[in-house]
Coordinates of C-alpha atoms in Angstrom, one line a residue:
X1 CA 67.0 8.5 -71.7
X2 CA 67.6 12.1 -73.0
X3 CA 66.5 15.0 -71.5
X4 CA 62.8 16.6 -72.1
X5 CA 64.3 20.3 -72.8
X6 CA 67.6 20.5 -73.9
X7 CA 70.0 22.6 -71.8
X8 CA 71.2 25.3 -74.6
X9 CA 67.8 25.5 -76.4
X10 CA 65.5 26.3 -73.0
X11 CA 64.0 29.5 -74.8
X12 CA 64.4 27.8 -78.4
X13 CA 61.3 25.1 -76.9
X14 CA 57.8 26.0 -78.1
X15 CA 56.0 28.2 -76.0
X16 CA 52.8 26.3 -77.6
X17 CA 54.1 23.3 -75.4
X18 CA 54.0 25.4 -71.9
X19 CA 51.0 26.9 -72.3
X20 CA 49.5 22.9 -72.9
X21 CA 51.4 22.3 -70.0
X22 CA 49.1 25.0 -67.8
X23 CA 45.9 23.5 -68.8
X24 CA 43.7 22.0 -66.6
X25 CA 44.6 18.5 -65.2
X26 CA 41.9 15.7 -67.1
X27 CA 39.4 14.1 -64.9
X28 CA 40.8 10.7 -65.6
X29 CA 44.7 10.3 -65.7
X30 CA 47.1 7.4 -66.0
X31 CA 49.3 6.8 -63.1
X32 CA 52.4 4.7 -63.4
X33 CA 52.0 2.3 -60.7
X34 CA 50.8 2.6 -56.6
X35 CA 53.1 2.1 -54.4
X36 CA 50.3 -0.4 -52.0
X37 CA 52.0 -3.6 -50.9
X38 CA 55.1 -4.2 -49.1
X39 CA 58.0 -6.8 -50.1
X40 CA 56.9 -9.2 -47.9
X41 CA 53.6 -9.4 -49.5
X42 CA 52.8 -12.2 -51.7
X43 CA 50.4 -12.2 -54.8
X44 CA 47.7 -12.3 -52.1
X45 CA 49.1 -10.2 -49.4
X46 CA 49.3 -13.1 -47.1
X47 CA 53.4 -13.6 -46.7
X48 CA 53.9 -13.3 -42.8
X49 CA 56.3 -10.1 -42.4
X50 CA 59.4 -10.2 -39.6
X51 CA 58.9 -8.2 -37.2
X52 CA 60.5 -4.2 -37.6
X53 CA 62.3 -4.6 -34.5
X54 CA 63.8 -7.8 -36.0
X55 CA 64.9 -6.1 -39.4
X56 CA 66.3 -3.2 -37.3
X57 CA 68.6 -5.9 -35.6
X58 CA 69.6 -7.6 -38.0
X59 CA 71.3 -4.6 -39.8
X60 CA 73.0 -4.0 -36.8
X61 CA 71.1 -1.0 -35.7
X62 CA 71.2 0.0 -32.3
X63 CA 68.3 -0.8 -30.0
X64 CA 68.0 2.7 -27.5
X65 CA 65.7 2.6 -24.3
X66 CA 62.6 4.4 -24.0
X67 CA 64.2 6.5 -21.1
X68 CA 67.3 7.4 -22.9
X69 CA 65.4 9.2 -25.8
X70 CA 62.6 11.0 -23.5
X71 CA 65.5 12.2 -21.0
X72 CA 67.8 12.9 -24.4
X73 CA 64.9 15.1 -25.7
X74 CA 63.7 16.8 -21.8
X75 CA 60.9 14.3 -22.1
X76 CA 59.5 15.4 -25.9
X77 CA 59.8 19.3 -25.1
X78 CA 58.4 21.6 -27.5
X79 CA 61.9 23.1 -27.4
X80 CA 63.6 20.2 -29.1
X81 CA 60.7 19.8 -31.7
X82 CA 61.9 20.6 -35.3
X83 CA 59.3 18.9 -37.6
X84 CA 56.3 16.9 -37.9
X85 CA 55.1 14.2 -40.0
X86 CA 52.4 12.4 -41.7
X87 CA 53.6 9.8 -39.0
X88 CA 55.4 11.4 -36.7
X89 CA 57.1 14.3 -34.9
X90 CA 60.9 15.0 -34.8
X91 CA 62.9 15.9 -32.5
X92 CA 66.2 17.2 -32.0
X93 CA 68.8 15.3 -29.2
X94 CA 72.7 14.5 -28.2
X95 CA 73.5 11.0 -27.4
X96 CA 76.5 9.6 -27.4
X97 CA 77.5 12.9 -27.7
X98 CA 76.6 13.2 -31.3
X99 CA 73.6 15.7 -32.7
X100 CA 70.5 13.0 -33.8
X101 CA 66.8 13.7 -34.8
X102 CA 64.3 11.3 -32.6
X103 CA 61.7 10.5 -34.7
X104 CA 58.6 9.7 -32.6
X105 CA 55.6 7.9 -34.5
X106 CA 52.6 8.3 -34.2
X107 CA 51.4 4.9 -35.0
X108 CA 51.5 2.0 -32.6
X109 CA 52.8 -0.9 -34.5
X110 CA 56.3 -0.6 -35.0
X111 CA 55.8 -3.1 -37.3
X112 CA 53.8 -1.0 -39.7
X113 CA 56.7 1.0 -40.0
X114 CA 58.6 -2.0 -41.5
X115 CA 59.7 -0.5 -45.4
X116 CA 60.6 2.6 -43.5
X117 CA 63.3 0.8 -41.5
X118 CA 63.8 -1.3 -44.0
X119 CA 64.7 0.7 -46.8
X120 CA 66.5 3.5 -44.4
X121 CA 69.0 0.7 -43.9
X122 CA 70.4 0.4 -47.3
X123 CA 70.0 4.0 -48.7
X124 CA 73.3 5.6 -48.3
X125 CA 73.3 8.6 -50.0
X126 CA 74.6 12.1 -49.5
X127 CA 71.3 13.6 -50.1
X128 CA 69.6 11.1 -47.8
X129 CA 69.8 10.8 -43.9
X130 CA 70.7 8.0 -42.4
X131 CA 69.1 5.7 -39.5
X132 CA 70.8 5.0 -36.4
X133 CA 68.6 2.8 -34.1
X134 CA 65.1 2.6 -32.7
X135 CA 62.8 2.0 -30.0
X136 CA 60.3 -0.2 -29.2
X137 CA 59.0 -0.6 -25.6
X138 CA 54.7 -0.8 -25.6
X139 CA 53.3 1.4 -27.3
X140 CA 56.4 4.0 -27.4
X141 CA 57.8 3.4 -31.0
X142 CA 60.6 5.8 -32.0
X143 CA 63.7 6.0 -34.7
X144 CA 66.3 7.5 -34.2
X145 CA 68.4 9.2 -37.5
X146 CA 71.3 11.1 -38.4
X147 CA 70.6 14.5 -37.8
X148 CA 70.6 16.9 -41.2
X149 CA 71.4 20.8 -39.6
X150 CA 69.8 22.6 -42.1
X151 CA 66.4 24.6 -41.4
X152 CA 63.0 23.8 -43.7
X153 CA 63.6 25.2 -46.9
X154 CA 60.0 27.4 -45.4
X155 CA 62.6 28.7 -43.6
X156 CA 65.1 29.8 -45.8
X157 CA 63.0 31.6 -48.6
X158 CA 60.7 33.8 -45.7
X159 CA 64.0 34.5 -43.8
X160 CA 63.5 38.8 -43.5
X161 CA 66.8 39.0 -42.8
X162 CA 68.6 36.7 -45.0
X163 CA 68.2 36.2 -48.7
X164 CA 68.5 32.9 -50.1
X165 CA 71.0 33.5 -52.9
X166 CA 69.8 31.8 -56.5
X167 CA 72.8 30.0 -56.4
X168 CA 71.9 28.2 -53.3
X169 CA 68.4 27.5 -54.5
X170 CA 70.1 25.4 -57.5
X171 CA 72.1 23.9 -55.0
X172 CA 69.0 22.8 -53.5
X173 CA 67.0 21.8 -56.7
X174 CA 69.6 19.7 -58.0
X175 CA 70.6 17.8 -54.5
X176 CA 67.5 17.1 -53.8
X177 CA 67.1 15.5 -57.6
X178 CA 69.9 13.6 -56.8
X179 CA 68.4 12.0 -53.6
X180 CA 65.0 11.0 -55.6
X181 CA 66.8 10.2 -58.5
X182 CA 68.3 7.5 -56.1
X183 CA 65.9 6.3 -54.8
X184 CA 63.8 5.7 -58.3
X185 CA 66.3 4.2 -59.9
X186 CA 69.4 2.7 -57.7
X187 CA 67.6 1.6 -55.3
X188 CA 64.1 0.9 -56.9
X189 CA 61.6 1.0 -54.3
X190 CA 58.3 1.4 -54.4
X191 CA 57.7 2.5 -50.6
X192 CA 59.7 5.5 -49.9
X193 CA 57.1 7.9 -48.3
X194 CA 59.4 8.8 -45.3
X195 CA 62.5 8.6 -46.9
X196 CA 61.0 11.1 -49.3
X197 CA 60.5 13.6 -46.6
X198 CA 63.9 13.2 -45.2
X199 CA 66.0 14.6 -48.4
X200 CA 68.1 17.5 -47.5
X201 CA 65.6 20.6 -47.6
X202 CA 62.5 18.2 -47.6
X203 CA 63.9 17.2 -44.2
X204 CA 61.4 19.5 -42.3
X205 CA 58.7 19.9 -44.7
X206 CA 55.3 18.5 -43.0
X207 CA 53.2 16.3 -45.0
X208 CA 51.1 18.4 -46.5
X209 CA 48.4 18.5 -49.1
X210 CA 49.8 21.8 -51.4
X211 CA 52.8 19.1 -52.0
X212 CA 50.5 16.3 -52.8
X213 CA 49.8 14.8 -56.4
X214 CA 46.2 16.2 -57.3
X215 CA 46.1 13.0 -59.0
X216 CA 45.4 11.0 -55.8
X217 CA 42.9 13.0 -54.1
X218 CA 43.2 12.9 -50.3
X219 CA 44.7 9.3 -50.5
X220 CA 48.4 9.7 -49.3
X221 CA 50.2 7.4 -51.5
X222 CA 52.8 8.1 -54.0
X223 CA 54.6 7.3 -56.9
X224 CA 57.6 8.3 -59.3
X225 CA 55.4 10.7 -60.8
X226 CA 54.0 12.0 -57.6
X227 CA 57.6 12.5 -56.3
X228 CA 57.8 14.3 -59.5
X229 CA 54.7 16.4 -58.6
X230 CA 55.9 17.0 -55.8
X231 CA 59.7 18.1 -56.6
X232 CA 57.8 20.6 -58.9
X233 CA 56.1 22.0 -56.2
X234 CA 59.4 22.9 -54.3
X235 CA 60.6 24.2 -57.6
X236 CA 58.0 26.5 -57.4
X237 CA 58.6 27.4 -54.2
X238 CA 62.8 28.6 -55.2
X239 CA 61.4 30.1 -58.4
X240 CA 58.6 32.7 -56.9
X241 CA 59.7 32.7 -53.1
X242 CA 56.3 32.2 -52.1
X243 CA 54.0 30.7 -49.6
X244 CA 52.6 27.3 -50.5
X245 CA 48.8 29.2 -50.3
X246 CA 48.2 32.4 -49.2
X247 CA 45.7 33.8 -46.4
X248 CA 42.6 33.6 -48.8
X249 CA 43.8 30.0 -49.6
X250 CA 45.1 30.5 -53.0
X251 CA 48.2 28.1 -53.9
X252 CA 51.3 29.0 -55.3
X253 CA 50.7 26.0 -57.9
X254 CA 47.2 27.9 -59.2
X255 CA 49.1 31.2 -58.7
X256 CA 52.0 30.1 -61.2
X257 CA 49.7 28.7 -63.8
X258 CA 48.8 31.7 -65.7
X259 CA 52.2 33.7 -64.4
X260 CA 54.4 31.2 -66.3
X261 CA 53.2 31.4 -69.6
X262 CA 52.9 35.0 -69.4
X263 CA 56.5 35.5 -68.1
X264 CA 57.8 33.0 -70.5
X265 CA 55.7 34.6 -73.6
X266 CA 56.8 38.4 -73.0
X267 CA 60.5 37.1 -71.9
X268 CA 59.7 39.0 -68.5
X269 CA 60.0 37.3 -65.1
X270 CA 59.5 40.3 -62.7
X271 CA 56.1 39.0 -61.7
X272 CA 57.2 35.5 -61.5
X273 CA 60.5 35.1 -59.9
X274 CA 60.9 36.1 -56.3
X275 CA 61.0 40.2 -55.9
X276 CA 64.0 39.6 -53.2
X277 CA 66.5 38.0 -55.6
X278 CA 66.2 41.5 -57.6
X279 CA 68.5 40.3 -60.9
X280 CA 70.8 38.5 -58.9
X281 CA 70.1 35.5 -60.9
X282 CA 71.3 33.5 -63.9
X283 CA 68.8 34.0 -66.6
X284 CA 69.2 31.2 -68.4
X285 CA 69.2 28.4 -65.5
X286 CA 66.0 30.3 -64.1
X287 CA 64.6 29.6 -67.2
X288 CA 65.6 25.7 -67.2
X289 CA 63.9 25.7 -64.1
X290 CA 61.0 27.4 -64.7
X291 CA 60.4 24.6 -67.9
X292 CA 61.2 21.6 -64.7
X293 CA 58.4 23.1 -62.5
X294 CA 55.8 23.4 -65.2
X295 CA 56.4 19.7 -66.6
X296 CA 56.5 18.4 -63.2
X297 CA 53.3 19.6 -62.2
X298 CA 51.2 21.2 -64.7
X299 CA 51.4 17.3 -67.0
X300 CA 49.3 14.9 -66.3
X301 CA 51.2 11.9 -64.8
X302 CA 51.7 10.3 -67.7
X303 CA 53.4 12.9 -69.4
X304 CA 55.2 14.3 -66.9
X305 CA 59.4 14.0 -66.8
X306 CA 61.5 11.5 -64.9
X307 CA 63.7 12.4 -62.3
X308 CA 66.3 11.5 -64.2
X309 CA 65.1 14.1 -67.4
X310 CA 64.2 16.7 -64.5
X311 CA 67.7 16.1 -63.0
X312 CA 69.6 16.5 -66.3
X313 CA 67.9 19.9 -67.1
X314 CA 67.7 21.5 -63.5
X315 CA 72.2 21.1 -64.0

């Protein structure tokens, strides 16, 4: 499938089409499919599923007592906290005297958590953390996952001291392209919701409704065009270097609406593109992305890009 903007004609594209892109979202949009039933569902949603802690075994992963994580973690401090969840908080640890995160859900049935486990034991991707083991004693359900150094990506663009260089931002856009990209097409699942949130850079980010698909409402479920959506949101974020909403609640997707078709129309991006990065950026692949972000979340699901067209431009 070719590319929706061509890399050497970003500028050449009709400005017509980006300012379509900025309208309004319809009331009634077509979504590609929801992601609602497990693969041990039947037709009817009757199948009887193996236990979590059963699928965790039999990939070999290793099986960690309840004690071991708490003491590994000084018993869930604050100070070993890194990130939190739709489902649960993350923690930072040492055991066996490597660096893990401790994933501690929030949910009791370990069993609910069965795609996550599932599908965490046959991504292998550079762009995609791995899983290690779990826990499962009473109620105390907990995964435990390769741990992925870098800082939310929150933390990176508000950094006063520190600017995140342009060049690094790319970095960012396109490896985390890669790591959807993977998991749409390589792997093909259709329950990924975690493993979404654990791409490099997305590895902090809480689940939060300024990333969410409009589309869906308040309804947390997702998609390939939602993951789309949502990439276009983090574009967004690199582009502009701002907040997701500001203190009177206004969000950086409502924000960009207008801002893009202006900055695109008088070929001037000093409103747009974040002050900090000055013209310490290449004008041409800010462009590109500029084009990815709109697509991805100013179309209606339907029309918007695949990763793979996204991840083609955005390089």
């Amino acid at each position: 499938m070719g590319c929706f903007l061509s890399k050497s004609n970003a500028q050449a594209d009709s400005l017509n089409d980006i300012k379509d892109n900025t309208a309004p979202l319809p009331e009634q949009s077509v979504v590609t499919y929801a992601a609602e039933c497990g693969p041990y569902s039947d037709k009817n949603g009757s199948r009887d599923a193996p236990a979590a802690s059963e699928i965790a075994q039999s990939y070999g992963f290793k099986r960690y007592e309840y004690q071991k994580l708490a003491k590994a973690t000084r018993f869930f401090s604050n100070v070993h906290r890194i990130g939190e969840g739709g489902f649960g908080i993350v923690y930072k640890a040492s055991l066996d005297d490597d660096d893990v995160a401790i994933k501690k859900l929030k949910i009791v049935k370990l069993e609910n958590k069965l795609e996550e486990i599932e599908y965490l034991s046959v991504v292998r991707h550079p762009n995609i953390v791995k899983m290690i083991g779990y826990c499962s004693e009473g109620e105390d359900k907990l995964l435990v996952l390769e741990f992925v150094p870098n800082k939310s990506l929150r933390h990176h663009l508000h950094d006063e001291d520190k600017l995140l260089e342009w060049s690094k931002r790319i970095k960012i856009a396109i490896n985390s392209a890669r790591g959807l990209l993977y998991l749409h097409e390589e792997l093909n699942l259709k329950l990924y919701i975690e493993i979404l949130k654990q791409i490099i850079f997305f590895s902090v980010i809480i689940l939060n409704q300024s990333y969410a698909d409009p589309e869906y409402g308040d309804k947390q479920r997702v998609s390939e065009k939602s993951d789309v959506y949502s990439f276009g949101v983090v574009l967004l974020e690199l582009i502009t270097g701002r907040e997701l909403s500001d203190k009177q609640g206004n969000t950086i997707v409502n924000w960009a609406r207008s801002q893009i078709g202006q900055a695109l129309d008088n070929d001037d991006y000093t409103v747009l593109v974040d002050s900090k990065l000055e013209d310490m950026y290449n004008k041409e692949e800010m462009i590109r992305m500029i084009y990815c972000a709109a697509a991805s979340v100013y179309k209606p699901s339907y029309s918007r890009p695949t990763m793979k067209q996204v991840k083609c431009v955005c390089m």
